[in-house]
C-alpha cells in the first residue's frame, strides 16, 4: 500500500502543494488524480509556489503543477507565460539556441510539435550539413554540446511527469539488457514487427507509453539512437 500523504478535502491547498513536493516519486504519482480534482483551489497558488523551486533541475512535480495551471485557466496561463518569457525551467545552450519555444510547447502539452522542434534542434546541433540534408548522421552526435543535450532532456523529463526524454529511453534500454529489438515495442515505435507510422499512429499525449517521445528515426538502423544515448551528457543523466 502506498504511504504518501492522502489528497483529501480536509487538507488545505497549501498543504497539498507542500506534501506533493516533499513526497517520493511513487507517492507523487498516487496523488495526481486528487490534485487534478482540486485544481480550482490549487491554481491560484501554483505560480508563486513554483517561483520558489529550483529551476535548474528537472523536477517533474513542478512541471506537472505548471501544466495544471495553464490547462485550467486561460487568463492565469497567459499571465504565467508572460511572467516567464524564457520559460520557467532554466536552460543553457552552447550554440545560442533559444529553448523557450520548445518549453512553451511542452508546457502546453503540444507534444507532436515539441517533438518536431526537438528534431529540428538536433539538426542545428549537428551542424549546417545536417540542417540542409534534413537529418542527422550518427557521426555528428559526439561533438554536440553537452549543455544543449542536457537542456533538451531536462525539458522533456520536467514536462512529462518524468515519462519522456532521452534519459528515460536510455534507462529502459538498460532494463532490457541493451536489447534494441525489445526496446522498440516497449516505446511503441514498433508493433507486430512493423514500424509505427509517423505521425498519425504515434500517441502525442501524456498517456503514451513511457519513453514514447522524443522520436528518433530508426529506419537507417540503431546507430543514431545509440550515439545519442552514449553521449556523455545523456549518460550522466541515464545513470542519475
mmCIF file of C-alpha atoms in Angstrom, residues 153-239:
data_model
loop_
_atom_site.group_PDB
_atom_site.id
_atom_site.type_symbol
_atom_site.label_atom_id
_atom_site.label_comp_id
_atom_site.label_asym_id
_atom_site.label_seq_id
_atom_site.Cartn_x
_atom_site.Cartn_y
_atom_site.Cartn_z
ATOM 1 C CA UNK A 153 16.424 16.081 -21.906
ATOM 2 C CA UNK A 154 15.588 18.104 -18.796
ATOM 3 C CA UNK A 155 12.769 19.863 -20.641
ATOM 4 C CA UNK A 156 11.194 16.606 -21.774
ATOM 5 C CA UNK A 157 11.506 14.983 -18.348
ATOM 6 C CA UNK A 158 10.189 18.001 -16.442
ATOM 7 C CA UNK A 159 7.084 18.465 -18.555
ATOM 8 C CA UNK A 160 6.100 14.818 -18.991
ATOM 9 C CA UNK A 161 5.811 13.698 -15.353
ATOM 10 C CA UNK A 162 9.165 12.016 -15.859
ATOM 11 C CA UNK A 163 7.777 9.779 -18.613
ATOM 12 C CA UNK A 164 9.514 11.106 -21.739
ATOM 13 C CA UNK A 165 13.073 12.058 -22.636
ATOM 14 C CA UNK A 166 16.291 10.519 -23.946
ATOM 15 C CA UNK A 167 17.389 9.561 -20.431
ATOM 16 C CA UNK A 168 14.098 7.716 -19.900
ATOM 17 C CA UNK A 169 14.684 5.789 -23.127
ATOM 18 C CA UNK A 170 18.244 5.012 -22.066
ATOM 19 C CA UNK A 171 17.174 3.608 -18.712
ATOM 20 C CA UNK A 172 14.525 1.495 -20.422
ATOM 21 C CA UNK A 173 17.173 0.108 -22.785
ATOM 22 C CA UNK A 174 19.379 -0.748 -19.815
ATOM 23 C CA UNK A 175 16.460 -2.516 -18.123
ATOM 24 C CA UNK A 176 16.109 -4.633 -21.266
ATOM 25 C CA UNK A 177 19.776 -5.685 -21.174
ATOM 26 C CA UNK A 178 20.584 -3.438 -24.130
ATOM 27 C CA UNK A 179 18.194 -5.305 -26.438
ATOM 28 C CA UNK A 180 17.124 -2.822 -29.102
ATOM 29 C CA UNK A 181 14.659 -5.326 -30.555
ATOM 30 C CA UNK A 182 12.840 -5.299 -27.212
ATOM 31 C CA UNK A 183 13.056 -1.537 -26.788
ATOM 32 C CA UNK A 184 11.104 -0.616 -29.933
ATOM 33 C CA UNK A 185 7.865 -2.381 -28.890
ATOM 34 C CA UNK A 186 8.299 -1.051 -25.347
ATOM 35 C CA UNK A 187 8.390 2.506 -26.729
ATOM 36 C CA UNK A 188 5.506 1.648 -29.101
ATOM 37 C CA UNK A 189 7.733 2.563 -32.027
ATOM 38 C CA UNK A 190 7.181 -0.907 -33.450
ATOM 39 C CA UNK A 191 4.134 -3.164 -33.328
ATOM 40 C CA UNK A 192 3.855 -6.688 -34.647
ATOM 41 C CA UNK A 193 7.217 -6.374 -36.350
ATOM 42 C CA UNK A 194 6.192 -3.216 -38.223
ATOM 43 C CA UNK A 195 7.426 0.303 -37.561
ATOM 44 C CA UNK A 196 4.756 2.641 -36.250
ATOM 45 C CA UNK A 197 3.605 5.013 -38.982
ATOM 46 C CA UNK A 198 4.655 8.617 -38.491
ATOM 47 C CA UNK A 199 2.979 10.831 -37.491
ATOM 48 C CA UNK A 200 -0.577 9.511 -37.448
ATOM 49 C CA UNK A 201 -0.032 6.324 -35.456
ATOM 50 C CA UNK A 202 2.095 7.830 -32.699
ATOM 51 C CA UNK A 203 0.474 8.831 -29.421
ATOM 52 C CA UNK A 204 1.015 12.526 -28.865
ATOM 53 C CA UNK A 205 -0.227 12.711 -25.291
ATOM 54 C CA UNK A 206 0.897 12.272 -21.702
ATOM 55 C CA UNK A 207 -0.806 8.858 -21.769
ATOM 56 C CA UNK A 208 1.621 7.494 -24.364
ATOM 57 C CA UNK A 209 3.878 4.624 -23.267
ATOM 58 C CA UNK A 210 6.878 5.550 -21.166
ATOM 59 C CA UNK A 211 9.753 6.725 -23.365
ATOM 60 C CA UNK A 212 7.497 7.182 -26.413
ATOM 61 C CA UNK A 213 8.998 10.628 -27.076
ATOM 62 C CA UNK A 214 11.093 12.256 -28.382
ATOM 63 C CA UNK A 215 11.252 10.221 -31.574
ATOM 64 C CA UNK A 216 14.491 9.232 -33.290
ATOM 65 C CA UNK A 217 14.360 7.879 -36.846
ATOM 66 C CA UNK A 218 15.341 4.198 -36.809
ATOM 67 C CA UNK A 219 14.772 3.404 -40.471
ATOM 68 C CA UNK A 220 18.536 3.608 -41.073
ATOM 69 C CA UNK A 221 19.363 1.421 -38.070
ATOM 70 C CA UNK A 222 20.170 1.980 -34.411
ATOM 71 C CA UNK A 223 23.386 3.947 -34.820
ATOM 72 C CA UNK A 224 21.866 7.406 -34.359
ATOM 73 C CA UNK A 225 19.876 6.432 -31.274
ATOM 74 C CA UNK A 226 22.870 4.600 -29.848
ATOM 75 C CA UNK A 227 25.129 7.604 -30.443
ATOM 76 C CA UNK A 228 22.671 9.876 -28.646
ATOM 77 C CA UNK A 229 22.263 7.602 -25.644
ATOM 78 C CA UNK A 230 26.033 7.097 -25.428
ATOM 79 C CA UNK A 231 26.757 10.831 -25.442
ATOM 80 C CA UNK A 232 28.453 11.703 -22.120
ATOM 81 C CA UNK A 233 25.819 14.324 -21.282
ATOM 82 C CA UNK A 234 22.997 11.817 -21.613
ATOM 83 C CA UNK A 235 24.963 9.016 -19.982
ATOM 84 C CA UNK A 236 25.285 11.182 -16.888
ATOM 85 C CA UNK A 237 21.526 11.646 -16.826
ATOM 86 C CA UNK A 238 20.766 7.994 -17.579
ATOM 87 C CA UNK A 239 22.952 6.876 -14.696
#
